[in-house]
Tab-separated table of C-alpha atoms in Angstrom:
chain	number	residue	atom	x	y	z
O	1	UNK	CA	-56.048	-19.266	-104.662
O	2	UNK	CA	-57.245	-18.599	-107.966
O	3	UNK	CA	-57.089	-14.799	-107.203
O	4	UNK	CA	-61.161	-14.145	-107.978
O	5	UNK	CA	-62.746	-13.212	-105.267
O	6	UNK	CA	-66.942	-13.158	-104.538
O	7	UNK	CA	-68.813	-11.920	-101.687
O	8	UNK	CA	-71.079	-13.105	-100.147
O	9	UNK	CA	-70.005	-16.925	-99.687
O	10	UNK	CA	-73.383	-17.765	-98.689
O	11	UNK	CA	-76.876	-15.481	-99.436
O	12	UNK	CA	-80.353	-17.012	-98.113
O	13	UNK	CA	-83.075	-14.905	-98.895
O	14	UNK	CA	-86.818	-15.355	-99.222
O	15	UNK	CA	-88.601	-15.560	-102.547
O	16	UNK	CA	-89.505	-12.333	-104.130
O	17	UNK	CA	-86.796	-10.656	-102.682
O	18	UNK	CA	-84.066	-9.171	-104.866
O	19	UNK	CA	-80.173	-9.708	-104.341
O	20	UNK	CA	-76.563	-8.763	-105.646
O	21	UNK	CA	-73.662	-10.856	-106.063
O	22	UNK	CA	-70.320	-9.337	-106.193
O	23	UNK	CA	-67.112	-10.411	-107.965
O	24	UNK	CA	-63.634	-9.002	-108.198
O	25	UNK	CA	-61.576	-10.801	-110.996
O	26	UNK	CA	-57.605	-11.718	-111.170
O	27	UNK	CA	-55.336	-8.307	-111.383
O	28	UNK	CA	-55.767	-7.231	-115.121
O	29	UNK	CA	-58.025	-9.531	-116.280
O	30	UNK	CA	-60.477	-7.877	-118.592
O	31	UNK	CA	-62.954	-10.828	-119.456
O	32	UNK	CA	-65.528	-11.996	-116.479
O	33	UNK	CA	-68.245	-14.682	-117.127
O	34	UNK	CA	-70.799	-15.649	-114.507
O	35	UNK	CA	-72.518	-19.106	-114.502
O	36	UNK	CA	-74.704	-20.818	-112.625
O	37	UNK	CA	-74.440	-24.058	-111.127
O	38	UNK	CA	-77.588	-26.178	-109.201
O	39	UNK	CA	-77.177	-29.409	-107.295
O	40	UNK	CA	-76.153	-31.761	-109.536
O	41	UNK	CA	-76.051	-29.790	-112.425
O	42	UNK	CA	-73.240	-28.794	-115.003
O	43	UNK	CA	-72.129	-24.857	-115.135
O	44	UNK	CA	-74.809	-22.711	-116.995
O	45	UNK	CA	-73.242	-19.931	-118.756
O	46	UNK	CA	-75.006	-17.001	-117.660
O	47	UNK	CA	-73.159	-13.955	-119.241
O	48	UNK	CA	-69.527	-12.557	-120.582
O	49	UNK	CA	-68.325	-8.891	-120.267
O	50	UNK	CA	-65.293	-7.947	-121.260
O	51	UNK	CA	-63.449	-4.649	-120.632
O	52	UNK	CA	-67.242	-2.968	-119.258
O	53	UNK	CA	-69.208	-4.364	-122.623
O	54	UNK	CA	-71.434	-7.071	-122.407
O	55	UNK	CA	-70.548	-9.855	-124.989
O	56	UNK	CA	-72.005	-12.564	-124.679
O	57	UNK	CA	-75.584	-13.819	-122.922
O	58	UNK	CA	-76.283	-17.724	-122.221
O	59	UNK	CA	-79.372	-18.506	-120.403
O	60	UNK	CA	-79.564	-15.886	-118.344
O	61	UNK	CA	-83.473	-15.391	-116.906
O	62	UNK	CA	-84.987	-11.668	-117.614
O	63	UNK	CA	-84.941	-11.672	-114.122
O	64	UNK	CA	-81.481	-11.755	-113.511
O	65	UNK	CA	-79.148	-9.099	-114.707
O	66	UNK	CA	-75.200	-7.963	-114.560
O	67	UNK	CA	-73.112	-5.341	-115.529
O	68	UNK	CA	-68.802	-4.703	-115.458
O	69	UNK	CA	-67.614	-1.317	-113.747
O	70	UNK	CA	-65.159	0.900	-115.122
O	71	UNK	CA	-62.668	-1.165	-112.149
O	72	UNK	CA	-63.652	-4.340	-113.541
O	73	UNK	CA	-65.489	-5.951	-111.113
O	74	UNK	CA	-68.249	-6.892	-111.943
O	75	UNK	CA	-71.910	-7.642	-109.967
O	76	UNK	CA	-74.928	-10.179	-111.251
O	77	UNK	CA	-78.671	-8.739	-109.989
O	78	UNK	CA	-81.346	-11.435	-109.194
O	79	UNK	CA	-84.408	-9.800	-108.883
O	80	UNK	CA	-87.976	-11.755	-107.954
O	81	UNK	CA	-86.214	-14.706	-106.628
O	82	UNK	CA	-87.913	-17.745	-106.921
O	83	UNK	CA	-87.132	-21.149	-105.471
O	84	UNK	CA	-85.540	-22.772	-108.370
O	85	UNK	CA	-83.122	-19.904	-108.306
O	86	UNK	CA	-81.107	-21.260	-105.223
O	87	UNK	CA	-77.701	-22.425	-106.582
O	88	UNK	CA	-74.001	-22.274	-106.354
O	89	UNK	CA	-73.075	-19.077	-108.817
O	90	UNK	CA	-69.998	-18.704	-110.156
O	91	UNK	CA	-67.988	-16.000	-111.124
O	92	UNK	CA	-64.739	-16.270	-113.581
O	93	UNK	CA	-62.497	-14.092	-114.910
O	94	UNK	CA	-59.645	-14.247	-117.778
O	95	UNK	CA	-57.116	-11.655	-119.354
O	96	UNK	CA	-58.492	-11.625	-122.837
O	97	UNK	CA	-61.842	-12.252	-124.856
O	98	UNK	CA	-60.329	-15.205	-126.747
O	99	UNK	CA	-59.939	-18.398	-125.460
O	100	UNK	CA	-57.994	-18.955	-122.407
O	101	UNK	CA	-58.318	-20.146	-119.300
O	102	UNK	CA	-60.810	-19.077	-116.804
O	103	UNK	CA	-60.084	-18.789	-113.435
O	104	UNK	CA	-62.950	-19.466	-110.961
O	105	UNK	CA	-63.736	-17.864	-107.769
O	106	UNK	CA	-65.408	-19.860	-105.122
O	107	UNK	CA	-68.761	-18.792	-105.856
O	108	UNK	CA	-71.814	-17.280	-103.688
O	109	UNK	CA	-74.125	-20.277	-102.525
O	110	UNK	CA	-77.959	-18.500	-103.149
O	111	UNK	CA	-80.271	-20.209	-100.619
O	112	UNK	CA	-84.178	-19.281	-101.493
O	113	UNK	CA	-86.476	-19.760	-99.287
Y	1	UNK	CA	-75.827	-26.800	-131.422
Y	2	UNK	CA	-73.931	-25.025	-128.612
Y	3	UNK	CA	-73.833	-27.850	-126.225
Y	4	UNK	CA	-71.341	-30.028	-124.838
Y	5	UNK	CA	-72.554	-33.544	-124.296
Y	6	UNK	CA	-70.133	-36.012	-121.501
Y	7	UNK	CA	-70.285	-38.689	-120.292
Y	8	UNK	CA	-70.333	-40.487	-117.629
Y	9	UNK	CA	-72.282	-38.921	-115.219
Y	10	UNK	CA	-70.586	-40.579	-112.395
Y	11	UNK	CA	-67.122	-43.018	-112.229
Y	12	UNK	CA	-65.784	-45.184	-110.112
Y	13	UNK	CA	-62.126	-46.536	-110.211
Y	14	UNK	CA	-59.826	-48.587	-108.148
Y	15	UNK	CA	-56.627	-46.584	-107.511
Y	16	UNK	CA	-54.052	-47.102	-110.245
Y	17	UNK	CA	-56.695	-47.451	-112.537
Y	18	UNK	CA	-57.095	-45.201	-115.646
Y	19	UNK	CA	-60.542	-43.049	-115.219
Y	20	UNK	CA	-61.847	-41.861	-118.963
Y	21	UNK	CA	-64.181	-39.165	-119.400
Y	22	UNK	CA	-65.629	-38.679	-123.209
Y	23	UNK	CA	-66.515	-35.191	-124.540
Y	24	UNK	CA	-68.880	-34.996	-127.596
Y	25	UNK	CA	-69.435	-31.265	-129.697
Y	26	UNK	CA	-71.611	-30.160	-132.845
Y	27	UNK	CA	-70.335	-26.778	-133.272
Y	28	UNK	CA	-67.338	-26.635	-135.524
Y	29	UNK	CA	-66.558	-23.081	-134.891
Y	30	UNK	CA	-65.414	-24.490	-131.413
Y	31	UNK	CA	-62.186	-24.248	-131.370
Y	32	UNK	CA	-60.446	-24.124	-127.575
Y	33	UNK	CA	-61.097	-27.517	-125.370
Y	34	UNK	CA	-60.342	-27.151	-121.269
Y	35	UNK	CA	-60.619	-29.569	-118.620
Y	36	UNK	CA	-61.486	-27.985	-115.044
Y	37	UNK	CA	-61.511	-29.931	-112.306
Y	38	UNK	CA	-63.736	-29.098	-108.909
Y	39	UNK	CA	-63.437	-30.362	-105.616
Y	40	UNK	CA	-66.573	-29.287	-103.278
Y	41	UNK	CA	-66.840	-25.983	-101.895
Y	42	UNK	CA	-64.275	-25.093	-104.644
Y	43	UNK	CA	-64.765	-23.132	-107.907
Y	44	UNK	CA	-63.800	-25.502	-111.094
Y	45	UNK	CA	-59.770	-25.432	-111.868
Y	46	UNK	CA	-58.087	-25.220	-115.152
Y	47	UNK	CA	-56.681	-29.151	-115.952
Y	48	UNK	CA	-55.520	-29.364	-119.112
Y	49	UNK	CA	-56.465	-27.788	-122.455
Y	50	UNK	CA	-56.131	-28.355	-125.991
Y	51	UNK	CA	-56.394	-26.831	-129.333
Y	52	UNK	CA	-57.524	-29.208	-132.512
Y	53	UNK	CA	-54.507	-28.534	-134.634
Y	54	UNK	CA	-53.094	-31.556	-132.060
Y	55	UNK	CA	-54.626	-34.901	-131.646
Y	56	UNK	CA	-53.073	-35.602	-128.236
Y	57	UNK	CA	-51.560	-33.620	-125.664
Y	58	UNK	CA	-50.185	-35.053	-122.141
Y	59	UNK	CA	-49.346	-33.130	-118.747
Y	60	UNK	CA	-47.927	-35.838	-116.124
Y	61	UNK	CA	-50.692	-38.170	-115.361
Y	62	UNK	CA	-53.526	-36.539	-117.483
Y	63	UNK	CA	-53.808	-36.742	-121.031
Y	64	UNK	CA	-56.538	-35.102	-123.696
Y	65	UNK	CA	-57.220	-36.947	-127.130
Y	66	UNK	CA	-58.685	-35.162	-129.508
Y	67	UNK	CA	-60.815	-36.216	-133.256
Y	68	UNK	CA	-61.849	-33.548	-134.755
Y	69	UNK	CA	-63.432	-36.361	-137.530
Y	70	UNK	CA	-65.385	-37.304	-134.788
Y	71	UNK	CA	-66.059	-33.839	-132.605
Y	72	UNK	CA	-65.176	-35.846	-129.343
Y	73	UNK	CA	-62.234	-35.044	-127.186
Y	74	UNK	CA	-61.866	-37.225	-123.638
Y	75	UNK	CA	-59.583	-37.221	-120.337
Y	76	UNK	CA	-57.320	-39.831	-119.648
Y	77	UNK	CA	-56.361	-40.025	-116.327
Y	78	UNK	CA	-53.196	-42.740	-115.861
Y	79	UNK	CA	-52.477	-44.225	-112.571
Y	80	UNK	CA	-55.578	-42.601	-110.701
Y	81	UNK	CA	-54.983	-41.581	-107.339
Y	82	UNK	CA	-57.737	-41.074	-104.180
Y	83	UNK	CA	-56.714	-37.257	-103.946
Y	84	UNK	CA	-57.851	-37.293	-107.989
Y	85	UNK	CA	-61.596	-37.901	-106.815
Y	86	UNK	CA	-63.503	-34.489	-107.822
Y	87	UNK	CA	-65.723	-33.418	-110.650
Y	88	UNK	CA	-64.496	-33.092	-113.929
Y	89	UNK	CA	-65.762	-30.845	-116.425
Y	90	UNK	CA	-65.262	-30.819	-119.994
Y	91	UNK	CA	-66.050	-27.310	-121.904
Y	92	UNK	CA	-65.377	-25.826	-125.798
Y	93	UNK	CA	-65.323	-22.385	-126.733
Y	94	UNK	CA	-64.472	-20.608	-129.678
Y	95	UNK	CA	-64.148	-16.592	-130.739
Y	96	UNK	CA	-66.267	-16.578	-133.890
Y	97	UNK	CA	-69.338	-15.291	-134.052
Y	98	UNK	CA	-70.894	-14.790	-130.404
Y	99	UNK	CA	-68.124	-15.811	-128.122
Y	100	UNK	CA	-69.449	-18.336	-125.775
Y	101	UNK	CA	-67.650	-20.564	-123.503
Y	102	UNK	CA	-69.870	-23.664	-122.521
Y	103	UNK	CA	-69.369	-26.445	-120.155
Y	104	UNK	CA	-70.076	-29.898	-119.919
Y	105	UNK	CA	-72.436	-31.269	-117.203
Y	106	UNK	CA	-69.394	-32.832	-115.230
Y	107	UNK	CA	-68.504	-36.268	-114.383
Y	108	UNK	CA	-68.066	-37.211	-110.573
Y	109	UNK	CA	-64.976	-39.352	-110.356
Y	110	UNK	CA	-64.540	-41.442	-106.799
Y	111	UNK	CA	-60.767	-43.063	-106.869
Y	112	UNK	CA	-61.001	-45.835	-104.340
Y	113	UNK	CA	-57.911	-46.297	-101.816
């Protein structure tokens, strides 16, 4: 158990529609990424907040959008769903901005139909 | 510039074989090289990591070798075993400029018993 933890496991919605994945890192780690992960496909780095600020953005669609709370957890917005959007998306989290390891939760499974 | 290229996409090995995965990078600012490992319907797991003031660095069976000559870092994975069959992910990161932590598109390893 890697301690992250993301709800829902499993989303389907139907295109259009709008959604909100939720992720609770590790106990005091400041530092959570979110990526995005289709069939067959590597991890796409979505976006990095650390300590509430955003600090880094990948390829992250205008559609899509994320934010940290002041408890750290942290929630990615997909908004206008379209097909291609169904994936596996991941949620990591790490104690510091620098490089470390991340530690992965099991990730939300977005089903568009 | 910010890509990870690896390679192969898929691997097969007879167990007690030695699986290698090869890791290619263009950004020199990269300066933090992880291995996760995923099994399905898991998020990715931290392996083995290495900074590139080393050239080699070995946990049990699993070994990264770095050249920073070359920008290519690979997994060496002695004595493979069934239970080693996952995906394997190479990433890079660094802290300078826009910190970015990017993966590889993951090599599917099958061990055969």
């Amino acid at each position: 158990d890697s301690g992250v933890t993301q709800t829902p496991k499993h989303l389907i919605t139907a295109t259009g529609q709008r959604v909100t994945l939720r992720c609770s890192p590790r106990s005091g780690d400041l530092s959570v990424y979110w990526y995005q992960q289709s069939l067959d496909q590597g991890l796409q780095f979505l976006i990095h907040y650390y300590n509430g600020e955003e600090r880094a953005k990948g390829n992250i669609l205008e559609r899509f959008s994320a934010q940290q709370f002041p408890d750290l957890h942290s929630e990615l917005n997909l908004s206008s769903l379209e097909l291609g959007d169904s994936a596996l998306y991941f949620c990591a989290s790490s104690p510091q901005v620098s490089n470390s390891p991340l530690h992965f939760g099991n990730g939300t499974r977005l089903t568009v139909t | 510039q910010q890509q990870v290229k690896q390679s192969p996409q898929s691997l097969i090995v007879q167990k007690g074989g030695i699986s290698i995965i090869n890791c290619a990078y263009e950004n020199t600012a990269f300066d933090y090289f992880p291995w996760y490992q995923q099994f399905p319907g898991k998020g990715p797991a931290l392996l083995i990591a290495i900074r590139p003031d080393v050239s080699e660095k070995k946990e049990g069976r699993f070994t990264i070798s770095f050249n920073k000559s070359a920008k290519q870092f690979s997994l060496h994975i002695m004595d493979s075993q069934p239970g080693d069959s996952a995906t394997y992910f190479c990433a890079a990161s660094t802290t300078s400029g826009t910190y970015k932590y990017i993966f590889g598109t993951g090599t599917r390893l099958k061990v055969l018993a």
